XYZ file of C-alpha atoms in Angstrom:
613
model
C 136.798 201.301 -157.615
C 134.244 199.614 -155.937
C 135.215 197.107 -153.320
C 135.093 193.266 -154.233
C 131.812 191.413 -152.741
C 132.536 188.863 -150.468
C 128.454 187.066 -150.601
C 128.218 183.565 -150.805
C 127.793 182.380 -154.369
C 123.694 181.709 -154.646
C 124.162 177.805 -155.374
C 125.918 177.558 -152.147
C 123.456 179.395 -150.362
C 120.782 176.209 -149.946
C 123.229 174.229 -148.826
C 124.501 176.031 -146.044
C 120.782 176.839 -145.231
C 119.861 173.178 -144.901
C 122.896 172.550 -143.008
C 122.294 175.452 -140.055
C 118.692 173.758 -139.738
C 119.706 170.546 -139.078
C 122.225 171.953 -136.618
C 119.742 173.463 -134.943
C 117.879 171.148 -132.157
C 114.012 171.838 -132.071
C 112.293 171.204 -129.080
C 108.405 170.405 -128.953
C 106.368 173.353 -127.171
C 106.140 172.552 -123.831
C 102.728 170.735 -122.408
C 100.295 172.832 -120.308
C 99.630 171.888 -116.638
C 96.285 170.750 -117.738
C 97.250 168.282 -120.322
C 100.046 166.820 -117.815
C 97.125 166.616 -115.329
C 94.513 165.030 -117.420
C 97.302 162.482 -118.772
C 98.082 161.569 -114.814
C 94.573 161.435 -113.732
C 94.100 158.774 -116.714
C 96.861 156.462 -115.448
C 95.946 156.843 -112.371
C 91.944 155.725 -112.847
C 93.306 152.541 -114.671
C 95.456 152.098 -111.959
C 93.045 152.302 -109.475
C 90.436 150.157 -111.229
C 93.183 147.429 -111.134
C 93.717 148.040 -107.576
C 90.393 148.780 -105.871
C 88.214 146.334 -108.240
C 90.241 143.832 -110.445
C 92.088 142.553 -107.492
C 89.353 141.916 -104.877
C 87.607 140.344 -107.534
C 90.519 138.174 -108.740
C 91.301 137.231 -104.825
C 87.628 136.326 -104.250
C 87.338 134.208 -107.130
C 90.702 132.690 -107.457
C 90.940 132.356 -103.326
C 90.773 128.807 -102.062
C 88.195 128.357 -99.171
C 89.623 125.789 -95.987
C 87.240 125.202 -93.444
C 88.853 124.914 -90.180
C 89.552 121.378 -89.044
C 90.148 120.326 -85.516
C 93.494 119.066 -86.856
C 94.852 118.179 -82.880
C 91.948 116.278 -81.977
C 91.778 114.472 -85.110
C 95.642 113.637 -84.774
C 94.842 112.378 -81.037
C 92.297 109.823 -82.433
C 94.779 108.625 -85.018
C 97.621 108.292 -82.403
C 95.210 106.678 -79.907
C 95.410 109.252 -77.386
C 91.563 110.295 -77.389
C 90.488 106.812 -76.432
C 91.623 103.720 -74.806
C 89.770 100.777 -75.941
C 88.319 98.516 -73.437
C 85.832 95.547 -73.872
C 84.284 94.906 -70.407
C 81.912 91.680 -70.866
C 79.078 90.880 -68.540
C 78.792 87.668 -67.478
C 75.597 86.909 -65.255
C 75.672 83.972 -62.815
C 72.359 82.103 -62.022
C 72.399 79.808 -59.226
C 68.806 78.973 -57.888
C 69.986 76.361 -55.562
C 72.543 78.009 -54.167
C 72.338 80.893 -50.978
C 72.986 84.180 -52.229
C 76.411 84.493 -50.202
C 77.671 80.951 -51.610
C 76.824 82.462 -55.044
C 78.402 85.542 -54.057
C 81.784 83.928 -52.741
C 81.966 81.696 -55.644
C 81.619 84.431 -57.926
C 84.658 86.259 -56.142
C 86.593 83.139 -56.529
C 86.195 82.699 -60.247
C 86.359 86.316 -60.953
C 90.136 85.942 -59.202
C 90.919 82.633 -61.354
C 89.742 84.537 -64.781
C 91.668 87.674 -63.673
C 95.019 85.191 -63.247
C 94.179 83.493 -66.403
C 93.528 86.483 -68.638
C 96.960 88.334 -69.815
C 95.147 90.961 -72.044
C 93.021 93.113 -69.924
C 91.911 95.074 -72.588
C 89.262 92.285 -72.891
C 87.635 91.872 -69.566
C 85.001 89.321 -68.272
C 83.270 90.567 -65.607
C 81.092 88.262 -63.371
C 77.759 89.358 -61.771
C 74.981 87.653 -59.492
C 72.226 87.471 -62.012
C 69.373 89.938 -61.124
C 65.881 88.951 -61.095
C 64.194 89.353 -64.747
C 67.837 89.748 -66.161
C 66.854 90.189 -70.160
C 69.554 89.632 -72.522
C 70.769 91.577 -75.421
C 68.381 90.871 -78.762
C 70.845 89.289 -80.744
C 72.269 86.937 -78.121
C 68.493 85.276 -77.533
C 66.301 85.752 -80.425
C 68.810 87.186 -83.338
C 66.308 89.017 -84.944
C 65.929 92.224 -83.178
C 66.489 95.333 -85.040
C 69.434 97.276 -84.446
C 67.517 100.566 -84.224
C 66.293 99.220 -80.831
C 70.039 99.930 -79.483
C 69.899 103.179 -80.780
C 72.576 105.782 -82.083
C 72.376 107.724 -79.338
C 73.017 107.678 -75.768
C 69.600 108.378 -74.715
C 67.862 105.515 -73.205
C 70.985 102.920 -72.638
C 71.460 100.674 -69.827
C 74.796 101.416 -68.272
C 75.016 97.712 -67.151
C 75.612 96.776 -70.830
C 74.885 94.022 -72.822
C 74.664 90.644 -71.268
C 77.432 88.527 -73.150
C 76.757 85.273 -71.372
C 74.611 83.664 -68.761
C 76.411 81.000 -66.648
C 73.685 78.919 -64.751
C 74.566 76.263 -62.287
C 72.590 73.442 -62.055
C 72.876 70.421 -59.915
C 74.346 67.437 -60.870
C 75.064 63.481 -60.514
C 78.016 63.052 -58.523
C 81.136 62.680 -60.173
C 84.890 63.936 -59.161
C 84.944 66.909 -61.929
C 81.947 69.499 -63.081
C 80.577 69.112 -66.648
C 79.648 72.417 -68.469
C 76.970 72.396 -71.645
C 77.079 75.433 -74.116
C 73.733 75.394 -75.975
C 74.104 76.087 -79.584
C 71.078 78.528 -79.838
C 71.342 80.704 -76.717
C 74.197 82.324 -74.752
C 73.829 80.176 -71.845
C 76.714 77.708 -70.496
C 74.887 75.323 -67.971
C 77.450 74.012 -65.423
C 76.701 70.843 -63.331
C 78.300 70.373 -59.882
C 77.663 68.379 -56.785
C 77.325 70.014 -53.226
C 80.832 68.750 -52.274
C 82.285 71.062 -55.314
C 80.825 74.246 -53.757
C 83.407 76.247 -51.996
C 83.437 76.805 -48.286
C 83.172 80.567 -47.068
C 86.383 80.404 -45.988
C 88.159 78.720 -48.666
C 90.556 80.979 -51.091
C 89.951 78.404 -54.325
C 87.986 75.632 -55.297
C 87.576 73.189 -57.927
C 84.239 74.338 -59.232
C 85.156 78.061 -59.689
C 88.361 77.162 -61.335
C 86.801 74.657 -63.696
C 83.937 77.720 -64.605
C 86.997 80.207 -65.124
C 89.003 77.806 -67.783
C 85.442 77.154 -69.384
C 84.876 80.774 -70.128
C 88.498 81.455 -70.974
C 88.091 79.031 -73.496
C 84.731 79.981 -75.325
C 86.298 83.418 -75.283
C 90.121 82.809 -76.108
C 89.396 83.354 -80.173
C 87.780 86.691 -79.629
C 90.486 87.837 -77.339
C 93.303 86.510 -79.499
C 91.251 88.160 -82.524
C 91.006 91.851 -80.763
C 94.482 91.470 -79.815
C 95.495 90.849 -83.566
C 93.522 93.749 -84.697
C 94.807 96.217 -82.367
C 98.234 95.223 -82.738
C 98.107 95.196 -86.598
C 96.116 98.282 -86.953
C 98.064 101.540 -87.987
C 95.819 103.831 -86.124
C 96.220 102.333 -82.894
C 99.198 103.328 -80.929
C 100.498 102.673 -77.121
C 97.067 104.703 -75.293
C 94.991 101.887 -76.831
C 96.449 98.733 -75.611
C 98.200 100.027 -72.697
C 95.690 97.632 -70.781
C 97.545 94.859 -71.983
C 100.134 95.395 -69.359
C 100.552 96.454 -65.703
C 96.393 96.669 -65.259
C 96.237 99.398 -67.440
C 99.530 101.679 -67.204
C 101.691 101.727 -70.712
C 104.697 100.272 -71.150
C 107.737 102.409 -71.656
C 108.047 100.461 -74.868
C 104.733 101.303 -75.830
C 105.436 104.946 -74.990
C 109.031 104.925 -76.947
C 107.231 103.430 -80.152
C 103.804 105.445 -79.971
C 104.827 108.364 -82.389
C 106.802 106.040 -84.984
C 106.038 104.371 -88.093
C 106.928 100.850 -86.758
C 105.370 101.455 -83.767
C 102.479 98.261 -84.621
C 105.715 95.857 -84.805
C 107.327 96.713 -81.690
C 104.117 96.459 -80.073
C 103.737 92.677 -80.948
C 105.916 91.552 -77.694
C 103.301 92.955 -75.125
C 100.699 90.964 -76.645
C 102.712 87.826 -76.991
C 100.941 85.866 -74.398
C 97.680 86.481 -75.953
C 98.731 86.086 -79.824
C 101.322 83.647 -80.532
C 102.633 83.481 -84.324
C 100.633 80.509 -85.141
C 97.477 82.062 -83.977
C 98.519 85.034 -85.455
C 99.097 83.579 -88.928
C 96.005 81.724 -88.593
C 93.927 85.107 -87.718
C 95.481 86.827 -90.828
C 94.539 84.501 -93.123
C 90.865 84.337 -92.015
C 90.570 87.944 -91.971
C 92.124 88.296 -95.323
C 89.415 85.884 -96.545
C 86.753 87.825 -95.331
C 84.869 90.715 -96.965
C 85.433 94.129 -95.909
C 82.486 95.507 -93.666
C 79.362 97.189 -95.411
C 75.937 98.056 -93.756
C 74.074 96.216 -96.471
C 75.634 93.262 -98.636
C 74.048 91.853 -101.780
C 73.665 88.338 -101.864
C 73.492 86.573 -105.315
C 72.426 83.068 -105.638
C 73.147 81.270 -109.182
C 72.369 77.886 -110.232
C 74.717 76.644 -112.938
C 74.477 73.423 -114.869
C 76.292 72.175 -118.056
C 72.764 70.689 -119.246
C 69.411 71.872 -119.821
C 68.232 70.680 -116.471
C 67.240 71.446 -113.750
C 65.666 74.539 -115.133
C 64.113 75.589 -112.237
C 64.326 75.607 -108.568
C 62.516 76.790 -105.023
C 65.173 79.004 -104.016
C 62.832 81.640 -102.375
C 61.014 79.575 -100.304
C 63.992 77.290 -99.160
C 65.862 80.758 -98.191
C 62.574 81.875 -96.093
C 62.861 78.258 -94.423
C 66.608 77.677 -94.222
C 68.553 80.558 -94.494
C 66.419 83.590 -93.284
C 66.662 83.029 -89.539
C 70.458 83.402 -89.879
C 69.853 86.684 -91.932
C 67.826 87.865 -89.515
C 70.162 87.072 -86.837
C 72.985 89.090 -88.344
C 70.763 92.090 -88.843
C 72.057 93.970 -86.036
C 75.450 93.988 -87.899
C 74.495 94.108 -91.569
C 71.633 93.999 -93.703
C 71.038 91.729 -96.939
C 69.229 91.965 -100.628
C 68.836 89.038 -102.281
C 68.762 88.247 -105.826
C 68.707 84.606 -107.839
C 69.312 83.159 -111.336
C 69.583 80.040 -113.586
C 72.334 79.471 -116.286
C 71.748 76.649 -118.061
C 74.415 74.946 -120.590
C 77.101 76.530 -118.459
C 80.441 74.646 -118.294
C 83.229 75.950 -115.737
C 86.212 77.176 -117.475
C 87.827 75.835 -120.228
C 91.349 76.197 -118.144
C 90.245 73.418 -116.069
C 90.632 69.996 -117.023
C 87.696 67.584 -117.179
C 86.881 65.532 -114.104
C 88.745 62.320 -113.129
C 86.935 59.120 -112.539
C 88.232 57.588 -109.510
C 87.194 53.892 -109.528
C 88.288 52.900 -105.934
C 85.492 55.855 -104.526
C 83.198 55.570 -107.518
C 83.042 59.076 -107.796
C 84.043 61.917 -110.422
C 87.196 64.254 -108.761
C 88.122 67.737 -109.672
C 91.894 68.725 -108.455
C 92.269 71.506 -105.530
C 94.608 73.092 -107.819
C 91.919 73.862 -110.281
C 89.274 75.303 -108.212
C 90.745 78.376 -108.628
C 89.956 78.480 -112.618
C 86.250 76.652 -111.807
C 84.500 80.123 -112.496
C 83.692 80.761 -116.014
C 84.105 84.832 -115.636
C 83.587 84.894 -119.797
C 80.414 83.067 -119.927
C 78.773 82.916 -116.708
C 76.628 86.114 -115.394
C 78.432 86.891 -112.214
C 77.716 90.711 -111.737
C 80.642 92.005 -109.580
C 78.374 94.856 -107.907
C 74.587 95.577 -107.983
C 74.032 99.078 -106.631
C 76.201 100.576 -103.894
C 76.351 97.542 -101.783
C 79.025 94.814 -102.296
C 77.574 91.412 -103.894
C 78.841 87.950 -102.645
C 78.447 85.546 -104.670
C 77.108 81.977 -103.704
C 76.999 79.361 -106.764
C 75.217 76.135 -106.696
C 76.846 73.683 -109.445
C 75.235 70.585 -110.720
C 77.474 68.523 -112.832
C 75.805 66.635 -115.984
C 74.442 62.946 -114.930
C 77.771 61.666 -116.640
C 79.740 63.492 -114.223
C 78.060 62.479 -111.016
C 78.715 62.362 -108.160
C 81.552 65.175 -108.673
C 83.745 66.147 -105.287
C 86.985 67.477 -104.816
C 89.675 65.081 -104.730
C 91.741 64.222 -101.558
C 89.357 65.676 -99.509
C 87.043 63.139 -98.320
C 84.387 64.219 -100.317
C 84.122 67.949 -99.819
C 82.197 69.637 -102.493
C 82.205 72.862 -101.560
C 84.892 76.139 -101.190
C 84.970 79.607 -100.352
C 86.574 82.287 -102.602
C 88.137 84.979 -100.304
C 85.790 88.574 -100.329
C 83.594 87.027 -103.157
C 81.532 84.208 -102.430
C 81.450 80.533 -102.293
C 80.900 77.571 -104.472
C 79.101 74.506 -103.817
C 78.668 71.238 -105.921
C 75.399 69.609 -105.668
C 74.638 66.173 -106.622
C 71.031 65.444 -106.778
C 68.990 62.839 -108.286
C 68.404 63.683 -112.280
C 65.263 66.205 -111.958
C 64.162 68.910 -114.208
C 63.066 70.953 -110.793
C 65.229 71.325 -107.323
C 62.662 71.182 -104.644
C 63.229 73.371 -101.356
C 63.961 70.024 -99.467
C 67.241 69.259 -101.943
C 68.636 72.839 -101.049
C 67.922 72.435 -97.099
C 71.716 70.969 -96.750
C 73.497 73.383 -98.949
C 71.698 76.371 -97.203
C 71.921 75.380 -93.834
C 75.454 73.999 -93.541
C 77.709 75.270 -96.244
C 76.353 78.229 -97.813
C 75.709 79.408 -94.081
C 79.179 78.623 -93.087
C 80.701 80.410 -96.024
C 78.569 83.506 -95.211
C 79.724 84.027 -91.900
C 83.176 83.585 -92.700
C 82.865 85.808 -95.579
C 81.576 88.188 -92.602
C 84.420 87.776 -90.435
C 83.031 85.676 -87.594
C 85.028 83.359 -85.553
C 84.965 79.757 -85.614
C 84.628 79.273 -82.284
C 82.614 79.004 -79.626
C 79.775 76.653 -81.483
C 76.674 79.112 -80.419
C 75.904 80.933 -82.900
C 74.495 83.726 -80.593
C 77.955 84.041 -79.214
C 79.643 83.955 -82.580
C 77.291 86.954 -83.857
C 77.980 88.819 -80.658
C 82.144 88.265 -80.918
C 81.581 89.659 -84.506
C 79.871 92.801 -83.145
C 82.818 93.782 -81.255
C 85.194 92.707 -83.654
C 83.306 94.860 -86.077
C 83.200 97.741 -83.786
C 86.757 97.996 -82.832
C 87.540 97.481 -86.632
C 85.283 100.468 -87.662
C 86.050 102.852 -84.696
C 90.000 102.118 -85.831
C 89.362 102.772 -89.234
C 87.377 106.028 -88.919
C 90.100 107.070 -86.524
C 92.800 106.260 -89.127
C 90.786 108.229 -91.887
C 90.904 111.189 -89.788
C 94.709 111.359 -89.354
C 95.412 110.782 -92.602
C 93.207 113.658 -93.608
C 94.971 115.899 -91.051
C 98.539 114.796 -92.516
C 96.678 115.670 -95.711
C 95.689 119.116 -95.051
C 99.440 119.939 -93.582
C 101.075 118.794 -96.503
C 98.999 120.125 -99.067
C 97.932 123.872 -98.290
C 96.993 124.403 -101.923
C 93.982 121.748 -101.451
C 90.448 123.385 -100.815
C 88.373 122.368 -97.701
C 84.715 122.794 -98.268
C 82.248 123.174 -95.161
C 81.008 119.501 -95.809
C 84.296 118.076 -95.043
C 84.652 120.012 -91.646
C 80.860 118.768 -91.025
C 81.797 115.262 -91.516
C 84.947 115.533 -89.302
C 82.650 116.969 -86.600
C 80.200 114.101 -87.527
C 83.180 111.410 -87.031
C 84.548 112.974 -83.706
C 81.218 112.885 -82.211
C 80.065 109.444 -83.027
C 84.068 108.246 -82.126
C 83.316 109.458 -78.739
C 80.119 107.938 -78.329
C 81.231 104.779 -79.949
C 84.363 104.724 -77.344
C 81.989 105.581 -74.554
C 79.696 102.779 -75.460
C 82.527 99.993 -75.631
C 83.796 100.970 -72.214
C 80.073 100.430 -71.068
C 79.845 97.226 -72.512
C 77.137 98.482 -74.865
C 78.107 96.986 -78.113
C 75.342 97.206 -80.280
C 75.446 101.196 -79.862
C 79.170 100.843 -79.961
C 79.077 99.405 -83.663
C 76.233 101.614 -84.821
C 78.232 104.423 -84.042
C 81.350 103.482 -85.285
C 79.340 102.560 -88.519
C 78.125 106.299 -88.524
C 81.874 107.503 -87.982
C 83.402 105.396 -90.559
C 80.933 106.323 -93.320
C 81.477 110.153 -92.203
C 85.111 110.063 -92.205
C 85.060 108.334 -95.539
C 82.861 111.098 -96.954
C 85.579 113.782 -95.687
C 88.723 112.132 -96.843
C 87.132 111.362 -100.355
C 85.400 114.806 -101.128
C 85.447 115.305 -104.650
C 86.061 119.163 -104.605
C 89.068 118.216 -102.876
C 90.733 116.318 -105.579
C 90.915 118.921 -108.572
C 93.334 121.435 -106.733
C 95.884 118.743 -105.883
C 96.684 118.304 -109.902
C 96.760 121.797 -110.777
C 100.133 123.223 -109.722
C 102.044 126.541 -109.972
C 103.089 126.076 -113.571
C 99.864 125.982 -115.015
C 98.674 129.141 -113.190
C 101.751 130.887 -114.917
C 100.965 129.406 -118.324
C 97.256 130.585 -117.796
C 97.828 134.317 -116.332
C 100.836 135.478 -118.486
C 98.757 135.478 -121.720
C 95.874 137.661 -120.004
C 97.787 139.659 -117.654
C 100.711 140.420 -120.230
C 99.004 142.952 -122.551
C 97.075 144.702 -120.122
C 99.869 144.705 -117.114
C 102.904 146.095 -119.849
C 101.215 149.533 -121.389
C 100.217 150.452 -117.667
C 103.637 149.808 -116.228
C 105.339 151.730 -119.124
C 103.081 154.655 -118.550
C 103.828 154.860 -114.907
C 107.576 154.497 -115.881
C 107.443 157.328 -118.623
C 105.354 159.648 -115.856
C 107.669 158.936 -113.301
C 110.652 159.629 -115.658
C 108.992 162.945 -116.974
C 108.717 164.067 -113.099
C 112.233 163.128 -112.634
C 113.294 165.579 -115.465
C 111.401 168.409 -114.458
C 112.568 168.052 -110.813
C 116.214 167.830 -112.024
C 115.694 170.948 -114.176
C 114.104 173.251 -111.548
C 117.098 172.021 -109.152
C 119.558 173.346 -111.903
C 117.539 176.547 -112.456
C 117.565 177.028 -108.799
C 121.346 176.458 -108.547
C 122.118 178.841 -111.406
C 119.834 181.857 -109.988
C 121.868 181.403 -106.341
C 125.217 181.724 -108.219
C 124.232 184.442 -110.097
C 123.530 186.400 -107.100
C 126.292 185.624 -105.357
C 128.584 186.792 -108.284
C 126.767 190.154 -107.987
């Protein structure tokens, strides 16, 4: 009898085969060492391109160039430690009728009296016997010299400085007190004395020396007050600059303590209280606010406006040449001027201003002071704010209609002109009806009204009455203002450089900073030597270079490009490239780790087998 077969039925055989195949773990064939090495070389080549080519190019094209700046020196100028401002004014004394010993003794007594009167030693008057053939600076004598004669460099400069004033001692009529006269067109003070007023060689004081000292102090009192105000209110001027205002040049403890703080300029005010009273400071602040910002060149626009059809012409060119050009030539060492003229017919003043009122008592048409601010009809009058790069100063001559003539300002005793701060001036002219304005008609407005307005806009002092002395004072004021402004700009640039390390600093900024420092040093040295025109020229160059360095266009763009913007730009570019490279490195690292682990296990198994044997 045959045994029963135990074979699996035919219909169940394929199912079991499928299960056995599924349970069997099939592995891919092992890679050859050449394939592994080739893949590794490919990955390394990509990373080599990124590291040795991509990153240097990216760093070179996106790096921010920052030129090296002398930050310590810039901060010293901003803090007032690099220069102590001094204004030594050289005053020469001429006494042809006195013996040299008598004149020298009089000068010594007058100098002692001046030192006793002066409590602001930053501004110091130095008396000296006039040498033979002494020549005043060009501005003081003729007023028409060019600033180029003073030069910017220090070569060819007279170490004695510019002569600020000449005191002439002339024997006069007998009297109890000396008399003095200040010439209007020359920086000369003529003092008339008698023989009994001359101090004897053994005297320690005298009426004549005291009188001369008082006259000199009075002449330069406003200049001292304005300089004290400028130094006290300048944010860039710290204790080192005004240390001479106390103790003969020694800095006070109060100044030293406040030299590093933001409130230093307020705490320095008591040190200048004798030279600068609150009332005087308020008046100077008002006048300086009205004056225009300093510029090497101003554009003057003379406009004639009338609400009727006449006058339709005027001899403004010849009038300016005769009556105003001498003043402009006198100011040319400080600032230059370009001139433009225009006529506007049927030009009424602003509609917001009420019509003039007739005053029967004075038989004049009047316009109230409160309405002067709206007098300019900016919507219809063609007044350009500026022509070119130079700031414009506008001078308007308004001729009212015959029906409203004469037109004056109410409650001002017949005044017909006023100043518009930092903009210009307006003058109401009431000529006889005519279709043409002759040069003689324009003489008074140009010589008196417009000239006064121009000097006020330039920041000139009101005293003394001598025009050359006013311009000399303006030169010193502008020198100090520009020097302090350039120093303050350097300090602001140094703080900006430290606060924003991401902004670029091009080579042009470093060059302008170096140029500023050089001319600041020259300006400071010129001030201390009394060469004020040279100081103004150097301070002007320093201010211009400092402004160019601070307002460099290429420095501004990076400030408005924060790090968040960089992330937004780089992620879409680096993501598709960086992710495959990083994943490839991770896979290769994992494969190498598994191979190392397998070899380690195999080595341990063989070691155990040998031990079992």
